[in-house]
Short mmCIF file of C-alpha atoms in Angstrom, two decimals:
data_model
loop_
_atom_site.label_atom_id
_atom_site.label_comp_id
_atom_site.label_asym_id
_atom_site.label_seq_id
_atom_site.Cartn_x
_atom_site.Cartn_y
_atom_site.Cartn_z
CA MET K 80 187.18 -109.24 -73.65
CA SER K 81 190.58 -109.31 -72.11
CA THR K 82 192.14 -105.79 -70.64
CA LEU K 83 194.51 -105.75 -73.33
CA LYS K 84 191.89 -105.97 -76.01
CA ARG K 85 189.10 -103.63 -74.32
CA SER K 86 192.16 -101.05 -74.08
CA PHE K 87 192.54 -101.44 -77.69
CA PHE K 88 189.00 -101.06 -78.76
CA GLN K 89 188.62 -97.97 -76.57
CA LEU K 90 191.29 -96.44 -78.40
CA TYR K 91 190.18 -97.23 -81.56
CA GLN K 92 186.61 -96.02 -81.01
CA TYR K 93 187.86 -93.09 -79.37
CA ALA K 94 190.03 -92.18 -82.46
CA PHE K 95 186.93 -93.44 -84.77
CA ILE K 96 185.20 -91.01 -82.86
CA SER K 97 187.11 -87.76 -82.88
CA ALA K 98 187.99 -87.89 -86.38
CA ALA K 99 185.10 -88.22 -87.86
CA VAL K 100 183.23 -86.03 -85.43
CA TRP K 101 186.25 -83.04 -86.43
CA ILE K 102 185.31 -83.63 -90.07
CA ALA K 103 181.96 -84.04 -90.45
CA VAL K 104 182.16 -80.82 -87.67
CA GLY K 105 183.41 -79.30 -90.72
CA SER K 106 180.47 -79.73 -92.66
CA CYS K 107 178.14 -78.39 -90.19
CA GLN K 108 178.72 -74.80 -90.08
CA SER K 109 176.24 -74.30 -92.88
CA GLY K 110 173.49 -76.03 -90.51
CA LYS K 111 172.13 -79.22 -90.73
CA ASP K 112 171.45 -80.10 -94.22
CA ALA K 113 174.40 -78.97 -95.12
CA ALA K 114 175.73 -81.43 -92.91
CA LEU K 115 173.83 -84.67 -94.14
CA ASN K 116 175.87 -84.30 -97.51
CA ASP K 117 178.11 -85.45 -95.36
CA PRO K 118 179.19 -89.19 -96.61
CA ALA K 119 179.46 -90.36 -93.42
CA LEU K 120 176.72 -88.66 -91.67
CA ALA K 121 174.30 -89.39 -94.46
CA GLU K 122 175.39 -93.28 -94.13
CA GLY K 123 175.10 -93.26 -90.08
CA LYS K 124 171.50 -91.44 -90.98
CA GLN K 125 170.36 -94.76 -93.24
CA LEU K 126 171.97 -97.12 -90.82
CA ALA K 127 169.47 -95.30 -88.04
CA GLN K 128 166.66 -96.27 -90.75
CA GLN K 129 168.14 -99.68 -91.37
CA HIS K 130 168.59 -100.74 -87.95
CA CYS K 131 166.13 -98.30 -85.60
CA ALA K 132 162.76 -98.43 -87.65
CA GLY K 133 161.96 -102.28 -86.81
CA CYS K 134 161.16 -101.77 -83.37
CA HIS K 135 159.75 -98.17 -83.10
CA LEU K 136 159.89 -94.20 -84.84
CA VAL K 137 163.05 -93.59 -85.99
CA PRO K 138 164.20 -90.42 -83.17
CA SER K 139 165.59 -87.27 -85.04
CA PRO K 140 168.70 -86.43 -83.51
CA ASP K 141 168.24 -82.82 -82.39
CA LEU K 142 165.13 -84.46 -79.76
CA LEU K 143 167.55 -84.59 -77.39
CA ASN K 144 171.11 -83.36 -76.57
CA LYS K 145 174.69 -84.81 -77.53
CA GLU K 146 175.56 -86.21 -74.17
CA THR K 147 171.93 -87.80 -73.31
CA TRP K 148 172.38 -90.18 -76.86
CA VAL K 149 175.96 -90.92 -76.26
CA LYS K 150 175.79 -92.51 -72.62
CA HIS K 151 172.33 -92.61 -71.83
CA VAL K 152 170.46 -94.00 -75.02
CA LEU K 153 172.63 -95.23 -78.12
CA PRO K 154 174.83 -97.94 -74.72
CA ALA K 155 170.72 -98.66 -74.20
CA MET K 156 170.06 -99.80 -77.16
CA ALA K 157 173.34 -101.47 -78.77
CA PRO K 158 172.45 -104.30 -76.69
CA ASN K 159 169.16 -104.90 -79.03
CA LEU K 160 171.71 -104.70 -81.83
CA GLY K 161 173.93 -107.56 -80.35
CA LEU K 162 176.20 -105.40 -78.94
CA GLU K 163 178.56 -106.02 -75.85
CA VAL K 164 178.57 -102.49 -73.64
CA TYR K 165 181.43 -102.91 -72.26
CA SER K 166 182.25 -99.31 -70.48
CA GLU K 167 181.21 -95.76 -71.70
CA GLY K 168 182.11 -95.60 -75.36
CA VAL K 169 183.79 -98.82 -75.35
CA TYR K 170 181.58 -101.36 -77.91
CA TYR K 171 182.07 -104.44 -78.66
CA ALA K 172 180.37 -106.23 -82.18
CA GLY K 173 180.43 -110.24 -82.18
CA ALA K 174 179.33 -112.29 -84.34
CA LYS K 175 175.54 -112.31 -83.09
CA ALA K 176 175.11 -108.95 -83.23
CA SER K 177 173.34 -107.11 -86.03
CA ILE K 178 175.48 -103.84 -86.93
CA SER K 179 179.19 -104.06 -87.79
CA PHE K 180 181.80 -102.42 -85.25
CA ASP K 181 182.91 -99.78 -88.17
CA ASN K 182 179.16 -98.71 -88.88
CA TRP K 183 178.08 -99.13 -85.19
CA GLN K 184 180.19 -96.21 -84.99
CA LYS K 185 179.05 -93.97 -88.05
CA LEU K 186 174.86 -94.49 -85.99
CA LEU K 187 176.75 -92.98 -82.91
CA LEU K 188 178.30 -90.33 -85.57
CA TYR K 189 175.57 -89.44 -86.58
CA TYR K 190 173.40 -88.60 -82.92
CA GLN K 191 176.43 -87.20 -81.82
CA THR K 192 177.38 -84.49 -84.30
CA LEU K 193 173.74 -83.46 -85.21
CA ALA K 194 172.81 -83.20 -81.87
CA PRO K 195 172.70 -79.94 -79.76
CA GLU K 196 174.71 -79.62 -76.83
CA THR K 197 172.29 -78.25 -74.78
CA LEU K 198 168.30 -79.23 -75.03
CA GLU K 199 165.97 -76.03 -72.89
CA GLY K 200 162.75 -77.57 -71.69
CA ALA K 201 159.12 -76.79 -72.26
CA LYS K 202 158.44 -73.18 -72.02
CA ALA K 203 155.11 -71.67 -71.28
CA PRO K 204 154.02 -69.62 -74.96
CA GLU K 205 151.39 -67.01 -72.70
CA PRO K 206 150.96 -66.30 -68.86
CA VAL K 207 149.78 -68.50 -66.27
CA THR K 208 146.91 -66.63 -64.02
CA ASN K 209 147.67 -67.88 -60.69
CA ASP K 210 145.19 -68.92 -58.91
CA TRP K 211 142.45 -71.28 -57.50
CA ALA K 212 140.46 -70.62 -60.93
CA MET K 213 137.05 -72.72 -60.10
CA PHE K 214 138.57 -74.92 -56.89
CA SER K 215 138.95 -74.48 -52.95
CA LEU K 216 140.67 -77.31 -51.40
CA GLU K 217 139.85 -79.86 -49.39
CA LYS K 218 142.88 -82.27 -47.55
CA PRO K 219 143.27 -85.09 -44.73
CA ARG K 220 144.11 -84.12 -41.12
CA LEU K 221 148.54 -84.69 -41.66
CA ASP K 222 150.31 -87.60 -40.46
CA THR K 223 153.45 -87.09 -40.20
CA THR K 224 154.81 -90.54 -39.38
CA GLN K 225 153.08 -91.74 -42.65
CA THR K 226 155.26 -90.84 -45.83
CA ALA K 227 153.08 -89.88 -49.18
CA MET K 228 153.71 -92.85 -52.53
CA THR K 229 150.22 -92.33 -53.55
CA THR K 230 149.56 -94.72 -56.40
CA LEU K 231 146.01 -94.26 -57.11
CA VAL K 232 142.83 -92.08 -56.20
CA ALA K 233 139.56 -92.93 -57.25
CA MET K 234 135.92 -91.79 -57.06
CA ASP K 235 133.68 -95.43 -56.68
CA THR K 236 130.47 -93.22 -58.27
CA ILE K 237 128.16 -96.23 -57.72
CA SER K 238 128.67 -96.01 -54.03
CA HIS K 239 129.98 -92.61 -54.08
CA GLN K 240 133.50 -93.70 -52.06
CA LEU K 241 137.15 -92.11 -52.01
CA TYR K 242 139.85 -95.40 -52.87
CA SER K 243 143.47 -94.64 -52.75
CA SER K 244 146.53 -96.95 -52.61
CA ASP K 245 150.15 -96.49 -52.32
CA ALA K 246 153.32 -97.69 -52.75
CA PHE K 247 154.98 -97.39 -49.19
CA GLN K 248 152.45 -100.36 -48.06
CA ASN K 249 150.60 -101.78 -50.39
CA ASN K 250 147.37 -100.22 -48.90
CA LEU K 251 144.02 -100.09 -50.30
CA TYR K 252 142.33 -97.19 -48.12
CA ARG K 253 138.64 -96.14 -48.27
CA TRP K 254 138.14 -92.63 -47.53
CA ASN K 255 134.77 -90.54 -46.37
CA ARG K 256 133.42 -87.45 -47.20
CA ALA K 257 135.67 -85.57 -43.61
CA LEU K 258 138.89 -87.27 -45.84
CA GLN K 259 139.33 -89.41 -42.75
CA PRO K 260 141.02 -93.19 -44.24
CA THR K 261 139.52 -96.71 -43.18
CA LEU K 262 141.88 -98.83 -44.29
CA PHE K 263 140.36 -101.42 -46.55
CA ASN K 264 142.12 -104.22 -47.96
CA ARG K 265 146.28 -104.89 -47.62
CA LEU K 266 147.59 -105.45 -51.14
CA ASN K 267 149.97 -107.39 -52.73
CA SER K 268 151.48 -104.46 -54.98
CA ALA K 269 150.46 -101.26 -55.32
CA GLY K 270 147.30 -100.60 -56.53
CA VAL K 271 147.07 -98.09 -59.96
CA SER K 272 143.66 -98.48 -61.38
CA ALA K 273 140.23 -99.23 -60.19
CA THR K 274 136.87 -100.13 -61.60
CA PHE K 275 133.23 -100.76 -59.88
CA PHE K 276 130.69 -102.63 -61.13
CA ARG K 277 127.47 -104.02 -59.63
CA ASP K 278 126.78 -107.62 -60.83
CA LYS K 279 123.68 -109.25 -61.73
CA THR K 280 122.38 -109.70 -57.88
CA GLY K 281 123.24 -105.83 -57.49
CA ILE K 282 126.26 -106.83 -55.16
CA GLU K 283 129.07 -103.92 -55.98
CA HIS K 284 132.74 -104.98 -56.75
CA GLY K 285 135.93 -103.50 -56.88
CA VAL K 286 138.77 -104.70 -59.58
CA PHE K 287 141.91 -103.25 -58.51
CA SER K 288 145.29 -103.55 -61.14
CA CYS K 289 147.79 -104.15 -58.47
CA LEU K 290 151.45 -102.90 -60.64
CA GLY K 291 153.55 -106.15 -59.08
CA THR K 292 156.83 -103.78 -58.88
CA MET K 293 157.62 -100.43 -58.72
CA ARG K 294 161.07 -100.81 -60.23
CA ALA K 295 161.49 -100.61 -64.82
CA ALA K 296 161.98 -104.80 -64.05
CA ASP K 297 160.84 -107.58 -66.38
CA ILE K 298 159.05 -109.61 -63.11
CA SER K 299 155.79 -110.47 -63.77
CA LYS K 300 153.75 -110.25 -59.97
CA GLY K 301 151.56 -108.50 -61.29
CA GLU K 302 147.71 -109.13 -60.06
CA LEU K 303 144.19 -107.72 -60.71
CA ILE K 304 141.94 -108.43 -57.79
CA SER K 305 138.11 -108.76 -57.14
CA LEU K 306 136.55 -107.32 -53.67
CA THR K 307 133.45 -107.14 -52.77
CA ILE K 308 132.86 -102.90 -51.90
CA ALA K 309 130.93 -103.98 -48.70
CA GLY K 310 130.98 -103.46 -45.04
CA LYS K 311 134.04 -101.61 -43.29
CA GLN K 312 135.86 -104.29 -45.14
CA GLY K 313 137.32 -105.59 -48.58
CA ALA K 314 135.24 -109.32 -48.54
CA ASP K 315 135.42 -112.08 -50.95
CA SER K 316 138.86 -111.13 -52.28
CA SER K 317 139.48 -112.86 -55.26
CA ALA K 318 142.35 -112.50 -57.80
CA VAL K 319 141.24 -113.03 -61.67
CA ALA K 320 144.51 -112.89 -62.72
CA THR K 321 148.13 -113.54 -61.38
CA ASP K 322 151.72 -113.05 -62.48
CA LEU K 323 150.93 -110.38 -64.85
CA PRO K 324 153.94 -107.52 -66.37
CA ARG K 325 153.44 -104.74 -64.38
CA PRO K 326 150.09 -103.44 -66.06
CA LEU K 327 149.13 -100.53 -65.48
CA GLN K 328 145.54 -100.61 -66.36
CA SER K 329 142.78 -102.96 -66.73
CA VAL K 330 139.06 -102.81 -69.25
CA SER K 331 136.05 -105.11 -69.32
CA ALA K 332 133.78 -105.83 -71.90
CA ASP K 333 131.94 -109.40 -73.10
CA PHE K 334 134.22 -109.44 -76.62
CA ASN K 335 133.09 -112.18 -77.21
CA LYS K 336 129.19 -111.47 -76.65
CA ASP K 337 128.83 -114.92 -74.71
CA GLY K 338 127.44 -113.05 -71.72
CA LEU K 339 130.21 -113.29 -69.12
CA THR K 340 132.21 -110.33 -68.91
CA ASP K 341 135.54 -110.55 -69.31
CA TRP K 342 139.15 -107.78 -69.32
CA VAL K 343 141.76 -106.29 -71.17
CA VAL K 344 145.07 -105.77 -68.91
CA CYS K 345 147.47 -103.40 -70.02
CA GLY K 346 150.79 -105.15 -68.96
CA PHE K 347 153.48 -102.45 -69.20
CA GLY K 348 155.84 -104.29 -68.43
CA HIS K 349 159.88 -103.37 -69.09
CA ASN K 350 161.93 -105.42 -71.56
CA MET K 351 158.66 -108.01 -72.01
CA GLY K 352 155.18 -106.70 -71.70
CA GLY K 353 151.51 -107.04 -73.57
CA LEU K 354 147.93 -106.07 -74.08
CA TYR K 355 145.70 -109.41 -72.69
CA TRP K 356 142.52 -110.23 -73.02
CA LEU K 357 141.23 -111.80 -70.35
CA LYS K 358 138.40 -114.04 -71.51
CA GLN K 359 135.99 -116.17 -69.07
CA GLY K 360 134.79 -119.18 -69.44
CA ALA K 361 131.56 -120.94 -67.71
CA ASN K 362 133.11 -122.15 -64.97
CA HIS K 363 133.88 -118.12 -64.17
CA GLN K 364 137.62 -119.06 -64.30
CA TYR K 365 140.05 -116.58 -67.24
CA THR K 366 141.80 -117.57 -69.60
CA LYS K 367 144.83 -114.92 -70.26
CA LEU K 368 145.33 -114.81 -74.51
CA PRO K 369 147.30 -112.15 -75.78
CA ILE K 370 146.15 -109.56 -78.16
CA ARG K 371 149.93 -107.69 -78.85
CA GLU K 372 152.56 -109.12 -76.83
CA VAL K 373 154.71 -105.84 -76.64
CA ALA K 374 155.95 -103.99 -73.61
CA GLY K 375 154.95 -100.48 -73.26
CA ALA K 376 150.72 -101.01 -73.32
CA SER K 377 149.37 -98.54 -70.71
CA GLN K 378 145.80 -97.18 -71.21
CA ALA K 379 142.64 -99.13 -72.93
CA VAL K 380 139.35 -97.34 -73.37
CA THR K 381 136.47 -99.62 -74.74
CA GLY K 382 134.45 -99.27 -77.42
CA ASP K 383 132.29 -100.22 -80.41
CA PHE K 384 134.94 -97.69 -82.95
CA ASN K 385 133.77 -99.58 -85.92
CA ALA K 386 129.60 -98.73 -84.90
CA ASP K 387 129.11 -103.25 -86.21
CA GLY K 388 127.85 -104.03 -82.24
CA TRP K 389 130.78 -105.58 -81.06
CA PRO K 390 133.53 -103.92 -78.45
CA ASP K 391 136.63 -102.94 -79.92
CA LEU K 392 139.91 -101.40 -78.40
CA MET K 393 141.88 -97.87 -78.29
CA VAL K 394 145.22 -98.38 -77.12
CA LEU K 395 148.41 -96.38 -75.67
CA PHE K 396 151.38 -97.66 -75.93
CA ALA K 397 154.59 -95.75 -74.10
CA HIS K 398 157.03 -97.92 -74.88
CA ALA K 399 159.50 -97.70 -77.52
CA ASP K 400 157.06 -97.97 -80.40
CA GLU K 401 155.38 -95.53 -78.86
CA GLY K 402 151.61 -94.70 -80.21
CA ILE K 403 148.10 -94.98 -80.20
CA TRP K 404 146.23 -98.45 -81.94
CA LEU K 405 142.48 -99.75 -82.94
CA PHE K 406 142.27 -103.34 -81.98
CA LEU K 407 139.22 -103.60 -84.21
CA ASN K 408 137.14 -106.86 -82.57
CA ASP K 409 136.88 -109.31 -85.40
CA LYS K 410 134.21 -111.15 -84.20
CA ARG K 411 136.05 -114.84 -84.06
CA GLY K 412 138.28 -114.26 -80.92
CA GLY K 413 140.45 -112.70 -82.46
CA PHE K 414 141.26 -109.04 -83.27
CA THR K 415 142.03 -106.16 -86.45
CA GLU K 416 145.13 -104.06 -85.21
CA ARG K 417 145.57 -100.53 -86.90
CA ASN K 418 147.70 -97.66 -86.06
CA LEU K 419 146.43 -94.27 -85.92
CA LEU K 420 148.95 -92.42 -84.32
CA ARG K 421 152.90 -93.07 -83.90
CA PHE K 422 155.62 -90.98 -81.91
CA PRO K 423 159.07 -90.61 -81.39
CA SER K 424 160.79 -93.37 -78.91
CA VAL K 425 161.76 -90.85 -76.52
CA TYR K 426 158.29 -88.47 -76.19
CA GLY K 427 157.59 -90.64 -73.01
CA SER K 428 153.87 -90.85 -73.68
CA THR K 429 151.67 -90.79 -70.33
CA SER K 430 148.02 -91.16 -71.36
CA PHE K 431 145.38 -90.23 -73.58
CA GLN K 432 141.55 -89.78 -73.78
CA LEU K 433 138.85 -89.69 -76.37
CA VAL K 434 136.10 -86.99 -76.26
CA ASP K 435 134.83 -84.81 -78.95
CA PHE K 436 136.66 -81.13 -78.89
CA ASN K 437 135.01 -79.09 -81.90
CA GLN K 438 131.42 -80.91 -81.24
CA ASP K 439 131.17 -82.60 -85.07
CA GLY K 440 130.09 -86.23 -83.10
CA ARG K 441 133.65 -87.98 -83.43
CA LEU K 442 135.72 -88.36 -81.28
CA ASP K 443 139.37 -86.25 -80.67
CA ILE K 444 142.10 -87.86 -78.71
CA LEU K 445 143.59 -85.56 -75.82
CA TYR K 446 147.35 -86.99 -75.52
CA THR K 447 149.83 -86.24 -73.23
CA CYS K 448 153.75 -87.26 -72.79
CA GLY K 449 156.13 -86.66 -70.81
CA ASP K 450 157.44 -89.61 -68.51
CA ASN K 451 161.05 -89.29 -67.70
CA SER K 452 161.67 -92.10 -65.82
CA ASP K 453 164.07 -93.89 -68.52
CA TYR K 454 167.07 -93.42 -70.50
CA SER K 455 166.64 -89.49 -71.58
CA LYS K 456 166.53 -87.49 -67.45
CA VAL K 457 166.13 -84.12 -69.57
CA LEU K 458 163.28 -82.45 -69.95
CA LYS K 459 162.09 -81.72 -72.99
CA PRO K 460 160.51 -79.56 -75.21
CA TYR K 461 157.99 -81.62 -77.07
CA HIS K 462 156.75 -82.56 -73.73
CA GLY K 463 152.99 -81.51 -72.84
CA VAL K 464 149.47 -81.81 -74.28
CA TYR K 465 147.93 -82.56 -77.43
CA ILE K 466 144.63 -82.51 -79.10
CA TYR K 467 144.48 -84.70 -82.43
CA LEU K 468 141.21 -84.19 -84.87
CA ASN K 469 139.60 -86.96 -85.55
CA GLU K 470 139.38 -86.13 -89.15
CA GLY K 471 137.48 -89.81 -89.99
CA GLY K 472 138.69 -92.29 -91.80
CA GLU K 473 140.79 -93.30 -88.87
CA ARG K 474 142.19 -90.08 -89.69
CA TYR K 475 143.76 -87.15 -87.10
CA LYS K 476 145.43 -84.27 -87.00
CA GLU K 477 146.70 -82.23 -84.16
CA ALA K 478 145.45 -78.82 -83.78
CA TYR K 479 146.50 -77.99 -80.34
CA PHE K 480 149.92 -78.18 -78.18
CA TYR K 481 150.63 -76.56 -74.81
CA PRO K 482 154.03 -77.40 -73.49
CA ILE K 483 154.70 -78.92 -69.81
CA ASN K 484 157.69 -80.33 -68.48
CA GLY K 485 156.85 -83.93 -67.67
CA CYS K 486 153.73 -83.93 -68.18
CA THR K 487 151.47 -87.16 -66.52
CA LYS K 488 147.79 -86.84 -68.00
CA ALA K 489 145.25 -84.80 -68.69
CA VAL K 490 141.75 -84.67 -68.47
CA ALA K 491 138.45 -83.01 -70.23
CA THR K 492 135.72 -81.92 -68.69
CA ASP K 493 133.40 -78.53 -68.75
CA PHE K 494 134.91 -77.46 -65.38
CA ASP K 495 132.78 -74.23 -65.80
CA GLN K 496 130.14 -74.89 -66.88
CA ASP K 497 130.15 -72.99 -69.61
CA GLY K 498 129.53 -75.89 -72.65
CA ASP K 499 132.26 -76.24 -73.45
CA LEU K 500 135.35 -78.85 -72.71
CA ASP K 501 137.98 -77.54 -70.39
CA ILE K 502 141.32 -79.65 -69.90
CA ALA K 503 143.21 -80.54 -66.38
CA THR K 504 146.82 -81.43 -65.91
CA ILE K 505 149.61 -83.06 -64.11
CA ALA K 506 152.96 -83.29 -64.32
CA PHE K 507 155.04 -85.98 -62.61
CA PHE K 508 158.36 -84.16 -63.97
CA ALA K 509 157.54 -80.79 -63.58
CA ASP K 510 160.48 -77.75 -63.75
CA PHE K 511 160.00 -77.87 -59.49
CA LYS K 512 163.34 -75.70 -59.92
CA HIS K 513 161.76 -73.27 -62.24
CA ASN K 514 158.61 -73.49 -62.94
CA PRO K 515 156.67 -75.82 -59.93
CA ALA K 516 152.98 -74.48 -61.09
CA GLU K 517 152.63 -76.37 -63.98
CA SER K 518 152.01 -79.35 -62.09
CA PHE K 519 148.74 -78.73 -62.09
CA LEU K 520 147.21 -77.11 -64.32
CA LEU K 521 143.74 -75.90 -65.34
CA PHE K 522 142.66 -75.18 -69.01
CA GLU K 523 139.90 -73.15 -69.50
CA GLN K 524 138.44 -72.91 -73.24
CA GLN K 525 137.32 -69.66 -73.97
CA LYS K 526 137.45 -69.93 -77.99
CA PRO K 527 137.40 -73.47 -79.83
CA LEU K 528 140.50 -75.19 -78.88
CA GLN K 529 141.50 -71.51 -77.30
CA PHE K 530 142.58 -72.44 -73.81
CA HIS K 531 143.60 -70.09 -71.17
CA PRO K 532 145.22 -71.76 -67.97
CA HIS K 533 145.22 -71.69 -64.45
CA ALA K 534 147.58 -72.42 -61.82
CA PRO K 535 145.86 -73.32 -58.84
CA PRO K 536 148.95 -72.75 -55.78
CA VAL K 537 149.19 -76.64 -54.53
CA ASN K 538 152.20 -77.50 -56.19
CA ARG K 539 153.78 -77.48 -51.88
CA LEU K 540 151.01 -79.77 -51.36
CA GLY K 541 152.56 -82.41 -53.26
CA ARG K 542 153.82 -84.49 -56.34
CA TRP K 543 151.38 -85.59 -58.14
CA ILE K 544 152.01 -88.60 -60.23
CA CYS K 545 147.45 -89.53 -60.31
CA MET K 546 144.22 -87.51 -60.78
CA ASP K 547 141.17 -89.01 -60.98
CA VAL K 548 137.76 -86.35 -61.89
CA ASN K 549 134.45 -87.23 -60.76
CA ASP K 550 131.68 -85.20 -58.97
CA TRP K 551 133.19 -85.38 -55.54
CA ASP K 552 130.39 -83.24 -53.51
CA ASN K 553 127.73 -84.48 -55.55
CA ASP K 554 126.74 -81.22 -56.39
CA GLY K 555 126.77 -81.85 -60.26
CA ASP K 556 129.94 -80.32 -61.16
CA ALA K 557 133.22 -82.43 -61.80
CA ASP K 558 135.98 -81.71 -58.84
CA VAL K 559 139.23 -83.24 -59.31
CA ILE K 560 141.33 -85.55 -56.81
CA LEU K 561 145.30 -85.41 -57.14
CA GLY K 562 147.23 -88.28 -55.19
CA ASN K 563 150.81 -87.53 -54.19
CA PHE K 564 154.44 -90.06 -55.14
CA SER K 565 156.38 -87.39 -52.88
CA LYS K 566 159.71 -90.03 -53.23
CA THR K 567 162.24 -90.83 -55.30
CA PHE K 568 162.32 -90.72 -59.45
CA ILE K 569 164.20 -86.75 -58.89
CA ILE K 570 165.91 -86.07 -62.19
CA GLN K 571 167.19 -82.64 -61.80
CA GLU K 572 170.34 -82.23 -59.99
CA GLY K 573 170.70 -80.89 -56.84
CA LEU K 574 166.72 -80.67 -56.26
CA LYS K 575 165.39 -80.91 -52.83
CA PRO K 576 161.48 -81.60 -52.03
CA THR K 577 159.86 -78.28 -51.66
CA TRP K 578 156.12 -80.62 -51.21
CA ASP K 579 155.23 -82.27 -48.61
CA THR K 580 155.95 -85.86 -48.39
CA HIS K 581 153.68 -86.98 -46.52
CA LEU K 582 150.24 -85.72 -47.65
CA PRO K 583 148.04 -88.60 -49.28
CA LEU K 584 146.00 -86.87 -51.56
CA ILE K 585 143.87 -83.53 -52.30
CA VAL K 586 140.64 -82.83 -53.04
CA LEU K 587 140.12 -79.27 -55.18
CA THR K 588 136.39 -79.40 -55.24
CA ASN K 589 134.26 -77.08 -58.04
CA LYS K 590 132.26 -73.63 -56.52
CA THR K 591 131.07 -73.47 -59.98
CA ARG K 592 127.69 -74.58 -58.50
#
């Protein structure tokens, strides 16, 4: 587009929006419902449903503030409708656009008018106890020559060893009981998940998902690497799969019941990604088969969810069309897909766990949202930890919510050994200016689905991006390992790290027993 044309379109758009906003705001004084009586806003809402619902759950304007909608989210979405974005506020609808210029302005107007000026972050609903709860601290010796960019902490419960990986040098470390590290292997990219198992001959293996790139880009350089767990360094390294779209996790099962272990990879990708079945053949080579080829696959759990004797999958997708899907094995080399929970596209889903909270024999869903590294880098009141109770028939109902800015992961287990489930949470995008203690919380369940939060004083030791819960000291209770990613991804203006930038991990040892 020429400079002259661009200037004309910019003037036209500003005039259109300014006039329309003036009219709409006049009709907004009695509230949001009254505002939707304005024909322009009502049409904008209908256009949002028409053009956005095909890709994801349509978000309400009040989920973000005006500036974030107008300057960041909507400009990022415009190319998906075929619009060209030339500069801030300047759009052009060419012949291939699926929405006209005038209709795009109405859609913009709907969000710009009804969105709040500011958005409050998550606020704790009750006082938090600042104590160590049942934990004591163990940490490695500080090495100030290293920058902590930990991407993985994982307990190997077979040989009882701790592993970590980082995005600074792409190394895989093994830690002894004194928290002294040994370089176990040099990876091609940062490891982000690990699975440990023994083969039929009794040899232990570790299978590591390696991200490929930390950048939010469609670069398929991820790998699934198998290492023999023996000796001082990993031996007999082999690639199960390469050229994967930013894999975040891999899980194993014999999905076609041919006696061979297969893998399913969550390829988060960026604009492109998918959930893939790596089917093992008789020659022990793997064929990659797509199960659901959309971006955002981030976590999977295997299980026989319909009790037919065949392994199924439950999977969290955390990009655009966010939610939890059930994939039932069709026993013919494929899966039947069903959506269980769906979340607005700005939630930033981060993790889930299947666990029976109310002890009724059905697996409930523990869910977190809090990813703030995309287009809406503002604190959000709906970020936090949720419990959805399983009502049967593949129906789940929200039964608990605790707001935590930037919540990244939650793990439920009986930390205090009193017969019910407690919850540990981390928040990589916590409100470090006003409430840094929320970066790690321990929720002690005192009555059914009533939890008291504890904030152990660990926020100055690191910025926690990964967590594993296992019995580190082999005393029969659950300990917590936290991984510190200390650099970059800072979204709060003027925030400087108040946390240690060198300590790669810490262990919170449970002293219940």
